[in-house]
Amino acid sequence: MRAALYGRYSTDKQRETSVDDQLRAGRARIEREGWEVAGTFADEGVSGSTPLAQRPGGKALLAAALASRFEVLVLEGLDRLSREIGEQERIVKRLEHRGIRLIGTSDGYDTSTKGRKVMRIARGLVNELYLDDL
């Protein structure tokens, strides 16, 4: 199974090592599962309110997904993809439609679980509200 990693940190309120920490946790999960790392994508200093396709790493991630270069996407949580619930839904559904499994190492999200839709909506709402509070 080929797995891709994605990490993002947004502002000076996070440590620059945040992306490295996210990717390290993702690599550990990939190793535990016995998968192969097929790509690593990241965006540093980019807000979760910026559409994924407008971020350099996000754009490359989407291109790799559309080219079927991986079957699993491992990231810290859904908020790394987007903090806007509508965009989060579009991204997740687009990836799921291509047969890509998403796993959040921190938030516990996994597209292979039955309760994924409820969790995704709840997480999306929390993520968007967090952005509003900022």
JSON list of C-alpha atoms in Angstrom, two decimals:
[
{"chain": "A", "resi": 1, "resn": "MET", "atom": "CA", "xyz": [0.00, 0.00, 0.00]},
{"chain": "A", "resi": 2, "resn": "ARG", "atom": "CA", "xyz": [1.38, 3.41, -0.97]},
{"chain": "A", "resi": 3, "resn": "ALA", "atom": "CA", "xyz": [0.82, 6.23, 1.49]},
{"chain": "A", "resi": 4, "resn": "ALA", "atom": "CA", "xyz": [1.34, 9.98, 1.20]},
{"chain": "A", "resi": 5, "resn": "LEU", "atom": "CA", "xyz": [1.97, 12.41, 4.04]},
{"chain": "A", "resi": 6, "resn": "TYR", "atom": "CA", "xyz": [0.72, 15.98, 4.33]},
{"chain": "A", "resi": 7, "resn": "GLY", "atom": "CA", "xyz": [1.63, 18.54, 6.97]},
{"chain": "A", "resi": 8, "resn": "ARG", "atom": "CA", "xyz": [0.81, 22.20, 7.42]},
{"chain": "A", "resi": 9, "resn": "TYR", "atom": "CA", "xyz": [1.36, 24.92, 9.97]},
{"chain": "A", "resi": 10, "resn": "SER", "atom": "CA", "xyz": [-0.21, 28.31, 9.66]},
{"chain": "A", "resi": 11, "resn": "THR", "atom": "CA", "xyz": [1.36, 31.14, 11.60]},
{"chain": "A", "resi": 12, "resn": "ASP", "atom": "CA", "xyz": [4.02, 32.25, 14.00]},
{"chain": "A", "resi": 13, "resn": "LYS", "atom": "CA", "xyz": [1.77, 30.86, 16.77]},
{"chain": "A", "resi": 14, "resn": "GLN", "atom": "CA", "xyz": [3.08, 27.44, 15.82]},
{"chain": "A", "resi": 15, "resn": "ARG", "atom": "CA", "xyz": [6.64, 26.21, 15.89]},
{"chain": "A", "resi": 16, "resn": "GLU", "atom": "CA", "xyz": [8.33, 25.78, 12.54]},
{"chain": "A", "resi": 17, "resn": "THR", "atom": "CA", "xyz": [9.08, 22.21, 13.61]},
{"chain": "A", "resi": 18, "resn": "SER", "atom": "CA", "xyz": [5.32, 21.60, 13.63]},
{"chain": "A", "resi": 19, "resn": "VAL", "atom": "CA", "xyz": [5.38, 20.21, 10.08]},
{"chain": "A", "resi": 20, "resn": "ASP", "atom": "CA", "xyz": [8.30, 17.93, 10.95]},
{"chain": "A", "resi": 21, "resn": "ASP", "atom": "CA", "xyz": [6.42, 16.72, 14.04]},
{"chain": "A", "resi": 22, "resn": "GLN", "atom": "CA", "xyz": [3.29, 16.06, 11.97]},
{"chain": "A", "resi": 23, "resn": "LEU", "atom": "CA", "xyz": [5.24, 14.16, 9.32]},
{"chain": "A", "resi": 24, "resn": "ARG", "atom": "CA", "xyz": [7.13, 12.16, 11.96]},
{"chain": "A", "resi": 25, "resn": "ALA", "atom": "CA", "xyz": [3.84, 10.99, 13.49]},
{"chain": "A", "resi": 26, "resn": "GLY", "atom": "CA", "xyz": [2.56, 10.11, 10.04]},
{"chain": "A", "resi": 27, "resn": "ARG", "atom": "CA", "xyz": [5.69, 8.15, 9.17]},
{"chain": "A", "resi": 28, "resn": "ALA", "atom": "CA", "xyz": [5.35, 6.20, 12.42]},
{"chain": "A", "resi": 29, "resn": "ARG", "atom": "CA", "xyz": [1.78, 5.22, 11.48]},
{"chain": "A", "resi": 30, "resn": "ILE", "atom": "CA", "xyz": [2.85, 4.24, 7.96]},
{"chain": "A", "resi": 31, "resn": "GLU", "atom": "CA", "xyz": [5.69, 2.14, 9.37]},
{"chain": "A", "resi": 32, "resn": "ARG", "atom": "CA", "xyz": [3.35, 0.41, 11.87]},
{"chain": "A", "resi": 33, "resn": "GLU", "atom": "CA", "xyz": [1.00, -0.48, 9.01]},
{"chain": "A", "resi": 34, "resn": "GLY", "atom": "CA", "xyz": [3.84, -1.74, 6.80]},
{"chain": "A", "resi": 35, "resn": "TRP", "atom": "CA", "xyz": [3.02, 0.73, 4.02]},
{"chain": "A", "resi": 36, "resn": "GLU", "atom": "CA", "xyz": [5.41, 2.46, 1.64]},
{"chain": "A", "resi": 37, "resn": "VAL", "atom": "CA", "xyz": [5.88, 6.26, 1.72]},
{"chain": "A", "resi": 38, "resn": "ALA", "atom": "CA", "xyz": [4.90, 7.38, -1.77]},
{"chain": "A", "resi": 39, "resn": "GLY", "atom": "CA", "xyz": [5.15, 11.13, -1.26]},
{"chain": "A", "resi": 40, "resn": "THR", "atom": "CA", "xyz": [5.52, 13.87, 1.30]},
{"chain": "A", "resi": 41, "resn": "PHE", "atom": "CA", "xyz": [3.75, 17.21, 0.92]},
{"chain": "A", "resi": 42, "resn": "ALA", "atom": "CA", "xyz": [3.78, 20.23, 3.20]},
{"chain": "A", "resi": 43, "resn": "ASP", "atom": "CA", "xyz": [2.87, 23.89, 3.47]},
{"chain": "A", "resi": 44, "resn": "GLU", "atom": "CA", "xyz": [4.55, 26.16, 5.99]},
{"chain": "A", "resi": 45, "resn": "GLY", "atom": "CA", "xyz": [3.14, 29.46, 7.17]},
{"chain": "A", "resi": 46, "resn": "VAL", "atom": "CA", "xyz": [-0.13, 28.96, 5.27]},
{"chain": "A", "resi": 47, "resn": "SER", "atom": "CA", "xyz": [-3.54, 29.39, 6.89]},
{"chain": "A", "resi": 48, "resn": "GLY", "atom": "CA", "xyz": [-6.08, 26.59, 6.85]},
{"chain": "A", "resi": 49, "resn": "SER", "atom": "CA", "xyz": [-8.48, 29.10, 5.34]},
{"chain": "A", "resi": 50, "resn": "THR", "atom": "CA", "xyz": [-6.37, 29.18, 2.16]},
{"chain": "A", "resi": 51, "resn": "PRO", "atom": "CA", "xyz": [-7.85, 26.68, -0.32]},
{"chain": "A", "resi": 52, "resn": "LEU", "atom": "CA", "xyz": [-5.74, 23.52, -0.58]},
{"chain": "A", "resi": 53, "resn": "ALA", "atom": "CA", "xyz": [-5.29, 23.92, -4.35]},
{"chain": "A", "resi": 54, "resn": "GLN", "atom": "CA", "xyz": [-3.82, 27.41, -3.80]},
{"chain": "A", "resi": 55, "resn": "ARG", "atom": "CA", "xyz": [-1.03, 26.15, -1.54]},
{"chain": "A", "resi": 56, "resn": "PRO", "atom": "CA", "xyz": [2.14, 24.80, -3.19]},
{"chain": "A", "resi": 57, "resn": "GLY", "atom": "CA", "xyz": [2.17, 21.57, -1.19]},
{"chain": "A", "resi": 58, "resn": "GLY", "atom": "CA", "xyz": [-1.60, 21.19, -1.40]},
{"chain": "A", "resi": 59, "resn": "LYS", "atom": "CA", "xyz": [-1.57, 21.63, -5.15]},
{"chain": "A", "resi": 60, "resn": "ALA", "atom": "CA", "xyz": [1.14, 18.97, -5.50]},
{"chain": "A", "resi": 61, "resn": "LEU", "atom": "CA", "xyz": [-0.80, 16.66, -3.15]},
{"chain": "A", "resi": 62, "resn": "LEU", "atom": "CA", "xyz": [-3.97, 16.96, -5.25]},
{"chain": "A", "resi": 63, "resn": "ALA", "atom": "CA", "xyz": [-2.01, 16.35, -8.46]},
{"chain": "A", "resi": 64, "resn": "ALA", "atom": "CA", "xyz": [-0.47, 13.19, -6.98]},
{"chain": "A", "resi": 65, "resn": "ALA", "atom": "CA", "xyz": [-3.90, 12.01, -5.82]},
{"chain": "A", "resi": 66, "resn": "LEU", "atom": "CA", "xyz": [-5.41, 12.57, -9.26]},
{"chain": "A", "resi": 67, "resn": "ALA", "atom": "CA", "xyz": [-2.49, 10.68, -10.81]},
{"chain": "A", "resi": 68, "resn": "SER", "atom": "CA", "xyz": [-3.21, 7.71, -8.46]},
{"chain": "A", "resi": 69, "resn": "ARG", "atom": "CA", "xyz": [0.26, 7.85, -6.89]},
{"chain": "A", "resi": 70, "resn": "PHE", "atom": "CA", "xyz": [-1.00, 6.74, -3.46]},
{"chain": "A", "resi": 71, "resn": "GLU", "atom": "CA", "xyz": [-3.90, 4.88, -1.81]},
{"chain": "A", "resi": 72, "resn": "VAL", "atom": "CA", "xyz": [-3.69, 6.36, 1.70]},
{"chain": "A", "resi": 73, "resn": "LEU", "atom": "CA", "xyz": [-3.24, 9.94, 2.89]},
{"chain": "A", "resi": 74, "resn": "VAL", "atom": "CA", "xyz": [-1.89, 10.31, 6.41]},
{"chain": "A", "resi": 75, "resn": "LEU", "atom": "CA", "xyz": [-2.06, 13.70, 8.11]},
{"chain": "A", "resi": 76, "resn": "GLU", "atom": "CA", "xyz": [-2.35, 15.06, 11.62]},
{"chain": "A", "resi": 77, "resn": "GLY", "atom": "CA", "xyz": [-6.04, 15.85, 11.26]},
{"chain": "A", "resi": 78, "resn": "LEU", "atom": "CA", "xyz": [-8.66, 17.16, 8.89]},
{"chain": "A", "resi": 79, "resn": "ASP", "atom": "CA", "xyz": [-7.83, 20.73, 9.92]},
{"chain": "A", "resi": 80, "resn": "ARG", "atom": "CA", "xyz": [-4.52, 20.36, 8.07]},
{"chain": "A", "resi": 81, "resn": "LEU", "atom": "CA", "xyz": [-6.51, 20.10, 4.81]},
{"chain": "A", "resi": 82, "resn": "SER", "atom": "CA", "xyz": [-8.92, 22.92, 5.55]},
{"chain": "A", "resi": 83, "resn": "ARG", "atom": "CA", "xyz": [-10.52, 24.86, 8.36]},
{"chain": "A", "resi": 84, "resn": "GLU", "atom": "CA", "xyz": [-13.52, 25.65, 6.17]},
{"chain": "A", "resi": 85, "resn": "ILE", "atom": "CA", "xyz": [-16.18, 22.93, 6.41]},
{"chain": "A", "resi": 86, "resn": "GLY", "atom": "CA", "xyz": [-17.39, 23.24, 2.81]},
{"chain": "A", "resi": 87, "resn": "GLU", "atom": "CA", "xyz": [-13.93, 22.90, 1.34]},
{"chain": "A", "resi": 88, "resn": "GLN", "atom": "CA", "xyz": [-13.07, 20.09, 3.74]},
{"chain": "A", "resi": 89, "resn": "GLU", "atom": "CA", "xyz": [-16.10, 18.15, 2.49]},
{"chain": "A", "resi": 90, "resn": "ARG", "atom": "CA", "xyz": [-15.19, 18.71, -1.16]},
{"chain": "A", "resi": 91, "resn": "ILE", "atom": "CA", "xyz": [-11.60, 17.55, -0.61]},
{"chain": "A", "resi": 92, "resn": "VAL", "atom": "CA", "xyz": [-12.49, 14.48, 1.43]},
{"chain": "A", "resi": 93, "resn": "LYS", "atom": "CA", "xyz": [-15.24, 13.39, -0.94]},
{"chain": "A", "resi": 94, "resn": "ARG", "atom": "CA", "xyz": [-12.97, 13.93, -3.95]},
{"chain": "A", "resi": 95, "resn": "LEU", "atom": "CA", "xyz": [-10.25, 11.79, -2.38]},
{"chain": "A", "resi": 96, "resn": "GLU", "atom": "CA", "xyz": [-12.69, 9.12, -1.21]},
{"chain": "A", "resi": 97, "resn": "HIS", "atom": "CA", "xyz": [-14.20, 8.99, -4.71]},
{"chain": "A", "resi": 98, "resn": "ARG", "atom": "CA", "xyz": [-10.72, 8.13, -6.02]},
{"chain": "A", "resi": 99, "resn": "GLY", "atom": "CA", "xyz": [-10.49, 5.32, -3.42]},
{"chain": "A", "resi": 100, "resn": "ILE", "atom": "CA", "xyz": [-8.02, 7.14, -1.20]},
{"chain": "A", "resi": 101, "resn": "ARG", "atom": "CA", "xyz": [-8.23, 6.41, 2.51]},
{"chain": "A", "resi": 102, "resn": "LEU", "atom": "CA", "xyz": [-7.61, 9.36, 4.86]},
{"chain": "A", "resi": 103, "resn": "ILE", "atom": "CA", "xyz": [-6.14, 8.85, 8.32]},
{"chain": "A", "resi": 104, "resn": "GLY", "atom": "CA", "xyz": [-5.70, 11.53, 10.97]},
{"chain": "A", "resi": 105, "resn": "THR", "atom": "CA", "xyz": [-2.96, 10.62, 13.45]},
{"chain": "A", "resi": 106, "resn": "SER", "atom": "CA", "xyz": [-4.13, 13.12, 16.05]},
{"chain": "A", "resi": 107, "resn": "ASP", "atom": "CA", "xyz": [-7.85, 13.52, 15.53]},
{"chain": "A", "resi": 108, "resn": "GLY", "atom": "CA", "xyz": [-8.52, 9.80, 14.95]},
{"chain": "A", "resi": 109, "resn": "TYR", "atom": "CA", "xyz": [-10.30, 10.34, 11.64]},
{"chain": "A", "resi": 110, "resn": "ASP", "atom": "CA", "xyz": [-10.28, 7.35, 9.31]},
{"chain": "A", "resi": 111, "resn": "THR", "atom": "CA", "xyz": [-12.37, 7.02, 6.18]},
{"chain": "A", "resi": 112, "resn": "SER", "atom": "CA", "xyz": [-12.54, 3.25, 6.72]},
{"chain": "A", "resi": 113, "resn": "THR", "atom": "CA", "xyz": [-14.70, 3.59, 9.85]},
{"chain": "A", "resi": 114, "resn": "LYS", "atom": "CA", "xyz": [-18.50, 3.57, 9.84]},
{"chain": "A", "resi": 115, "resn": "GLY", "atom": "CA", "xyz": [-18.88, 6.78, 11.87]},
{"chain": "A", "resi": 116, "resn": "ARG", "atom": "CA", "xyz": [-16.58, 8.78, 9.59]},
{"chain": "A", "resi": 117, "resn": "LYS", "atom": "CA", "xyz": [-19.26, 11.09, 8.20]},
{"chain": "A", "resi": 118, "resn": "VAL", "atom": "CA", "xyz": [-20.50, 12.19, 11.61]},
{"chain": "A", "resi": 119, "resn": "MET", "atom": "CA", "xyz": [-16.95, 12.64, 12.87]},
{"chain": "A", "resi": 120, "resn": "ARG", "atom": "CA", "xyz": [-15.98, 14.57, 9.73]},
{"chain": "A", "resi": 121, "resn": "ILE", "atom": "CA", "xyz": [-18.91, 17.00, 10.07]},
{"chain": "A", "resi": 122, "resn": "ALA", "atom": "CA", "xyz": [-18.27, 17.49, 13.81]},
{"chain": "A", "resi": 123, "resn": "ARG", "atom": "CA", "xyz": [-14.54, 18.01, 13.26]},
{"chain": "A", "resi": 124, "resn": "GLY", "atom": "CA", "xyz": [-15.22, 20.35, 10.35]},
{"chain": "A", "resi": 125, "resn": "LEU", "atom": "CA", "xyz": [-17.52, 22.49, 12.48]},
{"chain": "A", "resi": 126, "resn": "VAL", "atom": "CA", "xyz": [-14.99, 22.65, 15.33]},
{"chain": "A", "resi": 127, "resn": "ASN", "atom": "CA", "xyz": [-12.20, 23.50, 12.87]},
{"chain": "A", "resi": 128, "resn": "GLU", "atom": "CA", "xyz": [-14.22, 26.28, 11.26]},
{"chain": "A", "resi": 129, "resn": "LEU", "atom": "CA", "xyz": [-15.25, 27.73, 14.62]},
{"chain": "A", "resi": 130, "resn": "TYR", "atom": "CA", "xyz": [-11.59, 27.71, 15.69]},
{"chain": "A", "resi": 131, "resn": "LEU", "atom": "CA", "xyz": [-10.77, 29.79, 12.62]},
{"chain": "A", "resi": 132, "resn": "ASP", "atom": "CA", "xyz": [-13.57, 32.23, 13.51]},
{"chain": "A", "resi": 133, "resn": "ASP", "atom": "CA", "xyz": [-12.13, 32.60, 17.01]},
{"chain": "A", "resi": 134, "resn": "LEU", "atom": "CA", "xyz": [-8.71, 33.46, 15.62]}
]
